[in-house]
Coordinates of N, CA and C in Angstrom, one line a residue:
M20 N -2.3 -18.6 -15.0 CA -3.2 -17.4 -14.9 C -3.2 -16.7 -16.1
A21 N -2.4 -16.9 -17.1 CA -2.4 -16.1 -18.3 C -3.7 -16.1 -19.1
S22 N -4.5 -17.2 -18.9 CA -5.7 -17.3 -19.6 C -7.0 -16.6 -18.7
F23 N -6.7 -16.3 -17.6 CA -7.7 -15.6 -16.8 C -7.9 -14.2 -17.3
R24 N -9.0 -13.7 -17.7 CA -9.4 -12.3 -17.9 C -10.3 -11.8 -16.8
P25 N -9.8 -11.1 -15.7 CA -10.6 -10.7 -14.8 C -11.6 -9.5 -15.1
K26 N -12.8 -9.4 -14.3 CA -13.6 -8.3 -14.4 C -12.8 -7.0 -14.2
Y27 N -12.0 -7.0 -13.0 CA -11.2 -5.9 -12.6 C -9.9 -6.4 -12.2
I28 N -8.8 -5.5 -12.4 CA -7.7 -5.8 -11.8 C -7.5 -4.7 -10.6
T29 N -7.4 -5.0 -9.4 CA -7.4 -4.3 -8.1 C -6.0 -4.2 -7.7
F30 N -5.6 -2.9 -7.3 CA -4.3 -2.7 -6.9 C -4.1 -2.2 -5.5
D31 N -3.0 -2.5 -4.8 CA -2.7 -1.6 -3.7 C -1.8 -0.4 -4.3
C32 N -1.9 0.8 -3.8 CA -1.2 1.9 -4.5 C 0.1 2.2 -3.9
Y33 N 0.2 2.6 -2.7 CA 1.5 3.1 -2.0 C 2.4 1.8 -1.8
G34 N 3.5 1.9 -2.5 CA 4.5 0.7 -2.6 C 4.5 -0.2 -3.9
T35 N 3.3 -0.3 -4.2 CA 3.1 -1.2 -5.5 C 3.2 -0.3 -6.8
L36 N 2.3 0.8 -6.7 CA 2.3 1.8 -7.9 C 3.1 3.0 -7.6
T37 N 2.7 3.6 -6.4 CA 3.3 4.8 -5.9 C 4.6 4.5 -5.3
H38 N 5.8 5.1 -5.4 CA 7.0 4.9 -4.8 C 6.9 5.6 -3.5
F39 N 6.7 4.6 -2.5 CA 6.3 4.9 -1.1 C 7.7 5.4 -0.4
Q40 N 7.7 6.6 0.1 CA 9.0 7.2 0.6 C 8.9 7.5 2.1
M41 N 8.4 6.6 2.9 CA 8.5 6.8 4.4 C 9.9 6.7 4.9
A42 N 10.8 5.7 4.4 CA 12.0 5.5 4.8 C 12.9 6.8 4.4
E43 N 12.7 7.5 3.3 CA 13.3 8.6 3.0 C 13.1 9.7 3.8
A44 N 11.7 9.9 4.2 CA 11.4 10.9 5.0 C 11.9 10.7 6.4
A45 N 12.0 9.6 6.9 CA 12.7 9.3 8.2 C 14.1 9.7 8.1
R46 N 14.9 9.4 7.0 CA 16.3 9.8 7.1 C 16.4 11.3 6.9
D47 N 15.4 11.9 6.3 CA 15.7 13.3 6.2 C 15.4 14.0 7.7
L48 N 14.7 13.3 8.4 CA 14.5 13.9 9.9 C 15.5 13.5 10.8
Y49 N 15.9 12.3 10.8 CA 16.7 11.7 11.8 C 18.1 11.3 11.2
G50 N 18.6 11.4 10.1 CA 19.8 10.8 9.5 C 21.0 11.5 10.2
S51 N 20.8 12.8 10.5 CA 21.9 13.3 11.1 C 22.2 13.0 12.6
R52 N 21.2 12.4 13.2 CA 21.2 12.0 14.6 C 21.5 10.6 14.9
L53 N 21.4 9.8 13.8 CA 21.6 8.3 14.0 C 22.7 7.8 13.0
D54 N 23.5 6.9 13.4 CA 24.3 6.2 12.5 C 23.6 5.2 11.7
E55 N 24.3 4.7 10.7 CA 23.5 3.9 9.7 C 22.9 2.7 10.2
P56 N 23.5 1.9 11.1 CA 22.8 0.8 11.8 C 21.6 1.2 12.5
R57 N 21.7 2.4 13.3 CA 20.5 2.7 14.1 C 19.4 3.3 13.2
M58 N 19.9 4.0 12.1 CA 18.8 4.5 11.1 C 18.0 3.3 10.5
Q59 N 18.8 2.2 10.1 CA 18.0 1.1 9.6 C 17.0 0.5 10.6
E60 N 17.5 0.5 11.9 CA 16.6 -0.1 12.9 C 15.4 0.9 13.0
F61 N 15.7 2.1 13.0 CA 14.5 3.1 13.1 C 13.5 2.9 12.0
I62 N 13.9 2.9 10.8 CA 13.1 2.7 9.6 C 12.3 1.4 9.8
K63 N 13.0 0.3 10.2 CA 12.2 -1.0 10.4 C 11.1 -0.8 11.4
N64 N 11.5 -0.1 12.5 CA 10.4 0.1 13.7 C 9.5 0.9 13.1
F65 N 9.6 2.0 12.5 CA 8.6 3.0 12.0 C 7.6 2.2 11.2
A66 N 8.2 1.3 10.2 CA 7.2 0.7 9.4 C 6.4 -0.4 10.2
A67 N 6.9 -1.0 11.2 CA 6.3 -2.0 12.0 C 5.2 -1.4 12.8
Y68 N 5.4 -0.2 13.3 CA 4.4 0.6 14.0 C 3.3 1.1 13.2
R69 N 3.6 1.4 12.0 CA 2.5 1.8 11.1 C 1.6 0.7 10.9
L70 N 2.1 -0.5 10.7 CA 1.1 -1.5 10.5 C 0.4 -1.8 11.9
D71 N 1.1 -1.8 13.0 CA 0.4 -2.0 14.0 C -0.7 -0.9 14.4
E72 N -0.5 0.2 14.1 CA -1.5 1.3 14.2 C -2.8 1.0 13.4
I73 N -2.7 0.5 12.3 CA -3.9 0.3 11.6 C -4.7 -0.9 11.7
L74 N -4.4 -1.8 12.7 CA -5.1 -3.0 13.0 C -6.4 -3.0 13.6
G75 N -6.5 -1.8 14.3 CA -7.7 -1.7 15.1 C -8.8 -0.7 14.5
D76 N -9.6 0.0 15.1 CA -10.6 0.8 14.4 C -9.9 1.9 13.6
W77 N -10.7 2.2 12.6 CA -10.1 3.3 11.7 C -9.8 4.6 12.4
K78 N -8.7 5.2 12.2 CA -8.6 6.5 12.4 C -7.9 7.3 11.3
P79 N -7.8 8.6 11.4 CA -7.1 9.3 10.1 C -5.7 8.8 10.0
Y80 N -5.1 8.9 8.8 CA -3.9 8.4 8.5 C -2.8 9.4 9.1
A81 N -3.2 10.7 9.3 CA -2.3 11.5 10.0 C -2.1 11.1 11.3
D82 N -3.0 10.5 12.2 CA -2.8 10.0 13.5 C -2.0 8.6 13.4
V83 N -2.2 7.8 12.3 CA -1.4 6.7 12.1 C 0.1 7.0 12.1
V84 N 0.4 8.0 11.2 CA 1.7 8.5 11.1 C 2.3 8.9 12.4
H85 N 1.7 9.9 12.9 CA 2.0 10.5 14.2 C 2.4 9.4 15.3
N86 N 1.4 8.6 15.5 CA 1.7 7.4 16.6 C 2.7 6.6 16.2
A87 N 2.8 6.3 15.1 CA 3.9 5.2 14.5 C 5.4 6.0 14.8
L88 N 5.4 7.3 14.3 CA 6.7 7.8 14.5 C 7.0 8.2 16.0
E89 N 6.1 8.5 16.8 CA 6.3 8.8 18.1 C 6.8 7.6 18.8
R90 N 6.2 6.5 18.4 CA 6.7 5.1 19.1 C 8.0 4.7 18.5
A91 N 8.3 4.9 17.4 CA 9.6 4.7 16.8 C 10.6 5.7 17.5
C92 N 10.4 6.8 17.7 CA 11.2 7.6 18.3 C 11.6 7.3 19.8
K93 N 10.5 7.0 20.5 CA 10.8 6.4 21.9 C 11.5 5.2 21.9
R94 N 11.4 4.4 21.0 CA 12.1 2.9 21.1 C 13.6 3.2 20.8
N95 N 13.8 4.4 20.0 CA 15.2 4.4 19.4 C 15.9 5.6 20.3
G96 N 15.3 6.3 21.1 CA 15.8 7.4 22.0 C 16.0 8.6 21.3
V97 N 15.1 9.0 20.3 CA 15.2 10.1 19.5 C 14.0 11.0 20.0
A98 N 14.2 12.4 20.1 CA 13.2 13.4 20.5 C 12.2 13.4 19.4
F99 N 11.0 13.2 19.8 CA 9.9 13.4 18.9 C 9.2 14.8 18.8
S100 N 8.8 15.1 17.5 CA 8.2 16.3 17.5 C 6.9 16.3 16.6
P101 N 5.6 16.7 17.0 CA 4.4 16.5 16.3 C 4.6 17.2 14.9
E102 N 5.4 18.2 14.8 CA 5.8 18.8 13.4 C 6.4 18.0 12.6
D103 N 7.3 17.0 13.0 CA 7.9 16.1 12.1 C 6.8 15.0 11.5
A104 N 6.0 14.6 12.5 CA 5.0 13.8 11.8 C 4.0 14.4 10.8
R105 N 3.7 15.7 11.0 CA 2.9 16.4 10.1 C 3.7 16.6 8.8
M106 N 4.8 16.8 8.8 CA 5.8 17.0 7.7 C 5.7 15.7 6.9
V107 N 6.0 14.6 7.5 CA 5.9 13.2 6.9 C 4.6 12.9 6.2
Y108 N 3.5 13.2 6.8 CA 2.1 13.1 6.4 C 1.8 13.9 5.2
E109 N 2.3 15.0 5.2 CA 2.0 16.0 4.2 C 2.7 15.8 2.9
R110 N 3.9 15.0 3.0 CA 4.6 14.5 1.9 C 3.8 13.6 1.0
V111 N 2.9 12.7 1.6 CA 2.3 11.6 0.9 C 1.9 12.0 -0.5
P112 N 1.0 12.9 -0.6 CA 0.4 13.3 -1.9 C 1.3 13.8 -2.8
T113 N 2.6 14.1 -2.6 CA 3.6 14.6 -3.6 C 4.4 13.3 -4.1
W114 N 4.2 12.2 -3.6 CA 4.9 11.1 -4.2 C 4.3 10.5 -5.5
G115 N 5.3 10.4 -6.5 CA 4.8 9.8 -7.7 C 5.2 8.2 -8.0
P116 N 4.8 7.7 -9.2 CA 5.0 6.4 -9.4 C 6.3 5.8 -9.6
H117 N 6.5 4.6 -9.5 CA 7.7 3.8 -9.8 C 7.8 4.0 -11.3
A118 N 9.1 4.0 -11.9 CA 9.2 4.3 -13.3 C 8.7 3.4 -14.2
D119 N 8.3 2.2 -13.8 CA 7.8 1.2 -14.7 C 6.2 1.2 -14.8
V120 N 5.6 2.0 -13.9 CA 4.2 2.0 -13.8 C 3.4 2.6 -14.9
P121 N 3.5 3.8 -15.3 CA 2.6 4.3 -16.4 C 2.5 3.5 -17.6
A122 N 3.6 3.1 -18.2 CA 3.4 2.2 -19.4 C 2.7 1.0 -19.2
G123 N 3.2 0.1 -18.2 CA 2.5 -1.0 -17.9 C 0.9 -0.9 -17.6
L124 N 0.6 0.1 -16.8 CA -0.9 0.3 -16.5 C -1.6 0.8 -17.7
A125 N -1.1 1.6 -18.5 CA -1.7 2.1 -19.8 C -2.1 1.0 -20.7
K126 N -1.2 0.1 -20.9 CA -1.4 -1.1 -21.7 C -2.6 -1.9 -21.2
V127 N -2.6 -2.3 -19.9 CA -3.6 -3.1 -19.3 C -5.0 -2.3 -19.3
A128 N -4.9 -1.0 -19.0 CA -6.1 -0.2 -18.9 C -7.0 -0.1 -20.2
R129 N -6.4 -0.4 -21.3 CA -7.1 -0.5 -22.5 C -8.1 -1.6 -22.7
E130 N -7.9 -2.7 -21.9 CA -8.6 -3.8 -22.0 C -9.5 -4.3 -20.8
I131 N -8.9 -3.9 -19.7 CA -9.4 -4.2 -18.3 C -9.6 -3.2 -17.3
P132 N -10.8 -2.9 -16.8 CA -10.8 -1.9 -15.8 C -10.0 -2.0 -14.7
L133 N -9.4 -0.9 -14.2 CA -8.5 -0.8 -13.0 C -9.0 -0.2 -11.8
V134 N -8.7 -0.7 -10.7 CA -9.4 -0.2 -9.4 C -8.2 -0.2 -8.4
I135 N -8.1 0.8 -7.6 CA -7.2 0.9 -6.5 C -8.1 0.8 -5.1
L136 N -7.5 -0.1 -4.3 CA -7.9 -0.1 -2.9 C -6.7 0.2 -2.0
S137 N -6.7 1.4 -1.4 CA -5.5 2.0 -0.7 C -5.8 2.4 0.7
N138 N -4.7 2.3 1.5 CA -4.8 2.7 2.8 C -4.5 4.3 2.9
A139 N -5.4 5.0 2.3 CA -5.3 6.3 2.1 C -6.4 7.2 2.6
M140 N -6.2 8.5 2.7 CA -7.2 9.4 3.0 C -7.8 10.1 1.7
N141 N -9.1 10.3 1.7 CA -9.7 10.9 0.5 C -9.0 12.1 -0.1
A142 N -8.6 13.0 0.8 CA -8.0 14.2 0.5 C -6.6 14.2 -0.2
Q143 N -6.0 13.0 -0.1 CA -4.7 12.7 -0.7 C -4.5 11.9 -1.7
I144 N -5.3 10.8 -1.9 CA -5.0 9.7 -2.7 C -5.1 10.2 -4.3
M145 N -6.0 11.1 -4.6 CA -6.2 11.6 -6.1 C -4.8 12.2 -6.6
S146 N -4.2 12.9 -5.6 CA -3.0 13.5 -6.1 C -1.9 12.4 -6.6
N147 N -2.0 11.3 -5.9 CA -0.9 10.2 -6.3 C -1.5 9.5 -7.5
V148 N -2.9 9.3 -7.6 CA -3.4 8.6 -8.8 C -3.3 9.4 -10.0
E149 N -3.4 10.6 -9.9 CA -3.2 11.5 -11.2 C -1.9 11.4 -11.8
K150 N -0.8 11.1 -11.0 CA 0.6 10.7 -11.5 C 0.9 9.4 -12.1
L151 N 0.0 8.5 -11.9 CA 0.2 7.1 -12.4 C 0.1 6.9 -13.8
G152 N -0.5 8.0 -14.6 CA -0.5 7.9 -16.0 C -1.4 6.9 -16.7
A153 N -2.5 6.4 -16.1 CA -3.5 5.6 -16.5 C -4.8 6.0 -15.9
P154 N -5.9 5.7 -16.6 CA -7.3 5.8 -16.1 C -7.6 4.7 -15.2
F155 N -8.4 5.0 -14.2 CA -8.9 4.1 -13.2 C -10.4 4.0 -13.1
H156 N -10.9 2.9 -13.1 CA -12.4 2.7 -12.9 C -13.1 3.3 -11.7
A157 N -12.2 2.9 -10.6 CA -12.7 3.3 -9.3 C -11.4 3.5 -8.4
V158 N -11.3 4.3 -7.3 CA -10.4 4.4 -6.4 C -11.2 4.4 -5.1
Y159 N -10.9 3.5 -4.3 CA -11.4 3.1 -2.7 C -10.3 3.5 -1.8
T160 N -10.8 4.2 -0.7 CA -9.7 4.4 0.3 C -10.1 3.8 1.7
A161 N -9.1 3.7 2.5 CA -9.5 3.2 3.9 C -10.5 4.2 4.7
E162 N -10.3 5.5 4.3 CA -11.3 6.3 4.8 C -12.9 6.1 4.5
Q163 N -13.0 5.7 3.2 CA -14.4 5.2 2.7 C -14.7 4.0 3.3
A164 N -13.9 3.1 3.5 CA -14.3 1.8 3.9 C -14.3 1.7 5.5
Q165 N -13.7 2.7 6.1 CA -13.5 2.9 7.6 C -12.9 1.7 8.0
A166 N -11.8 1.3 7.3 CA -11.0 0.2 7.7 C -9.7 0.2 6.9
Y167 N -8.6 -0.1 7.4 CA -7.4 -0.3 6.7 C -7.1 -1.8 6.3
K168 N -6.4 -1.9 5.1 CA -5.9 -3.3 4.9 C -4.8 -3.6 5.9
P169 N -4.7 -4.6 6.4 CA -5.0 -6.0 6.0 C -6.5 -6.4 6.5
R170 N -7.2 -5.6 7.0 CA -8.5 -6.0 7.7 C -9.3 -6.4 6.5
F171 N -10.1 -7.3 6.6 CA -11.0 -7.9 5.6 C -12.0 -6.9 5.1
R172 N -12.5 -6.1 6.2 CA -13.5 -5.1 5.9 C -13.2 -4.1 4.7
A173 N -11.9 -3.9 4.6 CA -11.6 -3.0 3.4 C -11.8 -3.7 2.1
F174 N -11.5 -4.9 2.0 CA -11.6 -5.7 0.7 C -13.2 -6.0 0.5
E175 N -13.9 -6.2 1.6 CA -15.3 -6.4 1.4 C -16.1 -5.0 1.0
Y176 N -15.6 -4.0 1.6 CA -16.1 -2.7 0.9 C -16.0 -2.6 -0.5
M177 N -14.9 -2.9 -1.0 CA -14.6 -2.8 -2.4 C -15.4 -3.9 -3.3
F178 N -15.6 -5.1 -2.8 CA -16.5 -6.1 -3.5 C -17.8 -5.4 -3.5
D179 N -18.3 -4.9 -2.4 CA -19.7 -4.4 -2.4 C -19.9 -3.2 -3.3
R180 N -19.0 -2.4 -3.5 CA -19.0 -1.3 -4.3 C -18.8 -1.6 -5.8
L181 N -18.1 -2.6 -6.1 CA -18.0 -3.1 -7.4 C -19.0 -4.1 -7.8
G182 N -19.7 -4.6 -6.9 CA -20.9 -5.7 -7.3 C -20.1 -6.8 -7.7
C183 N -19.0 -7.3 -7.2 CA -18.4 -8.5 -7.8 C -17.9 -9.4 -6.5
G184 N -17.4 -10.5 -6.7 CA -16.8 -11.3 -5.7 C -15.3 -11.5 -5.9
P185 N -14.7 -12.4 -5.0 CA -13.3 -12.5 -5.0 C -12.9 -13.4 -6.4
E186 N -13.9 -14.1 -6.9 CA -13.5 -14.7 -8.1 C -13.5 -14.0 -9.4
D187 N -13.9 -12.8 -9.2 CA -13.9 -11.8 -10.6 C -12.6 -10.9 -10.6
I188 N -11.9 -10.9 -9.5 CA -10.8 -9.9 -9.6 C -9.3 -10.6 -9.7
L189 N -8.4 -9.8 -10.2 CA -7.0 -10.1 -10.1 C -6.4 -9.0 -9.1
H190 N -5.9 -9.4 -7.9 CA -5.3 -8.4 -7.2 C -4.0 -8.4 -7.2
C191 N -3.3 -7.2 -7.2 CA -2.0 -6.8 -7.5 C -1.3 -6.1 -6.4
S192 N -0.3 -6.5 -5.8 CA 0.3 -5.8 -4.6 C 1.8 -6.3 -4.5
S193 N 2.6 -5.4 -3.8 CA 4.0 -5.7 -3.4 C 4.1 -6.2 -2.1
S194 N 2.9 -6.3 -1.4 CA 3.0 -6.7 0.2 C 2.1 -7.8 0.5
F195 N 2.6 -8.7 1.2 CA 1.9 -9.9 1.7 C 1.1 -9.4 2.9
R196 N 1.8 -8.8 3.8 CA 1.3 -8.5 5.2 C 0.0 -7.5 4.9
Y197 N 0.1 -6.6 4.0 CA -1.0 -5.7 3.9 C -2.2 -6.2 3.0
D198 N -1.8 -7.0 1.9 CA -2.7 -7.3 0.8 C -2.9 -8.8 0.6
L199 N -1.8 -9.5 0.2 CA -1.9 -10.8 -0.4 C -2.3 -12.0 0.8
M200 N -2.0 -11.8 2.0 CA -2.4 -12.8 2.9 C -3.9 -12.6 3.1
S201 N -4.5 -11.4 3.2 CA -5.8 -11.3 3.3 C -6.5 -11.7 2.1
A202 N -5.9 -11.2 0.9 CA -6.7 -11.8 -0.4 C -6.8 -13.3 -0.4
H203 N -5.8 -13.9 0.0 CA -5.8 -15.3 0.1 C -6.9 -16.0 1.0
D204 N -7.0 -15.3 2.1 CA -8.0 -15.8 3.0 C -9.3 -15.4 2.7
L205 N -9.6 -14.4 1.8 CA -10.9 -14.0 1.3 C -11.3 -14.7 0.1
G206 N -10.4 -15.6 -0.4 CA -10.7 -16.6 -1.7 C -10.4 -15.8 -2.9
I207 N -9.5 -14.8 -3.0 CA -9.0 -14.2 -4.2 C -7.9 -15.1 -4.8
K208 N -8.3 -15.9 -5.7 CA -7.4 -17.1 -6.2 C -6.2 -16.4 -7.0
N209 N -6.6 -15.3 -7.9 CA -5.8 -14.7 -8.9 C -5.2 -13.6 -8.3
K210 N -3.8 -13.7 -7.9 CA -2.9 -12.6 -7.3 C -1.7 -12.6 -8.0
V211 N -1.3 -11.3 -8.0 CA 0.1 -10.8 -8.6 C 0.9 -10.2 -7.4
W212 N 2.2 -10.7 -7.2 CA 3.1 -10.2 -6.3 C 4.0 -9.4 -7.1
V213 N 4.2 -8.1 -6.9 CA 5.2 -7.3 -7.4 C 6.4 -7.2 -6.6
N214 N 7.4 -7.8 -7.0 CA 8.5 -7.9 -6.1 C 9.4 -6.7 -6.1
R215 N 8.9 -5.7 -5.2 CA 9.6 -4.4 -5.0 C 10.9 -4.6 -4.0
G216 N 10.9 -5.6 -3.4 CA 12.0 -6.0 -2.5 C 11.8 -5.6 -1.0
H217 N 10.4 -5.1 -0.7 CA 10.4 -4.9 0.7 C 9.9 -6.1 1.5
E218 N 9.6 -7.2 0.9 CA 9.2 -8.5 1.6 C 9.7 -9.8 0.8
P219 N 10.0 -10.7 1.6 CA 10.5 -12.0 0.9 C 9.4 -12.7 0.3
P220 N 9.8 -13.5 -0.6 CA 8.5 -14.4 -1.3 C 7.9 -15.3 -0.4
N221 N 6.7 -15.7 -0.5 CA 6.0 -16.6 0.4 C 5.0 -17.4 -0.6
P222 N 5.5 -18.5 -1.3 CA 4.6 -19.3 -2.2 C 3.5 -19.8 -1.6
Y223 N 3.3 -19.9 -0.3 CA 2.2 -20.5 0.4 C 0.7 -19.8 -0.2
Y224 N 1.1 -18.6 -0.4 CA -0.2 -17.8 -0.7 C -0.5 -17.6 -2.1
G225 N 0.1 -18.5 -3.0 CA -0.4 -18.7 -4.3 C -0.5 -17.3 -5.3
Y226 N 0.5 -17.0 -6.0 CA 0.5 -15.9 -6.8 C 1.5 -16.1 -7.9
T227 N 1.3 -15.0 -8.8 CA 2.1 -14.9 -10.0 C 3.1 -13.8 -9.6
E228 N 4.5 -14.0 -9.7 CA 5.5 -12.9 -9.4 C 5.9 -12.3 -10.6
I229 N 5.9 -11.0 -10.4 CA 6.5 -10.1 -11.5 C 7.5 -9.2 -10.8
A230 N 8.3 -8.8 -11.7 CA 9.5 -7.8 -11.1 C 8.9 -6.3 -10.9
D231 N 8.2 -5.9 -11.8 CA 7.5 -4.6 -11.9 C 6.3 -4.6 -12.7
I232 N 5.6 -3.6 -13.0 CA 4.4 -3.5 -13.5 C 4.5 -3.6 -14.9
S233 N 5.5 -3.6 -15.6 CA 5.7 -3.9 -17.1 C 5.5 -5.4 -17.3
G234 N 5.6 -6.3 -16.3 CA 5.2 -7.7 -16.5 C 3.7 -8.1 -16.4
L235 N 2.9 -7.1 -15.9 CA 1.4 -7.2 -15.7 C 0.7 -7.6 -17.0
P236 N 1.0 -6.9 -18.1 CA 0.1 -7.4 -19.3 C 0.3 -8.7 -19.7
G237 N 1.5 -9.4 -19.7 CA 1.7 -10.7 -19.9 C 1.0 -11.7 -19.1
V238 N 0.6 -11.2 -17.7 CA 0.0 -12.0 -16.8 C -1.4 -12.4 -17.3
V239 N -2.1 -11.3 -17.9 CA -3.4 -11.4 -18.4 C -3.6 -11.7 -19.9
G240 N -2.4 -11.9 -20.6 CA -2.4 -12.3 -21.9 C -2.5 -11.1 -23.0
L241 N -1.9 -9.9 -22.5 CA -2.1 -8.8 -23.4 C -0.5 -8.6 -23.9

């Protein structure tokens, strides 16, 4: 893929570029009530329910967080409070990038337009983007697309807005379940998996693996 120069490099934001801290938020809320094995189980359940909540019709991300947290609490025998869900949701725009992100992005941004496609709300995402340390050509949200990834509709919204097709982009994500599986099925042949440690490798989906964003310039020959 080193010889491929895409029209755009498109990114997942939360988890790939922004340090996604849902697990830390859950620990702050429930760490004093759950021992470590049960806390690990709670974090795993909370993540699974967040994915399940976005697979249907679009709804505000505050509702996604609320419902997923309530379901995780019920499953783990922990008292649920709507105020806890609101606290978690309101933390999202405060999160900054992984340490490797600003320098790696800045190097690539000088040569190739960067685009974000995020499972985000319009009112929150720009606070995260401003912390990334590089200019973006466009930022598209699930709220704009009225669909969350991994639904194809989110990617198709991005293609329509950019006026390009799957063959024109390099898509970069740390997640197979949210991004790279759908990208594969939509015909995005040029993909980068950032191995942040949240999912195991899956070579079937055809990608270049990098440990962090400092490896991205080399993928496109910079």
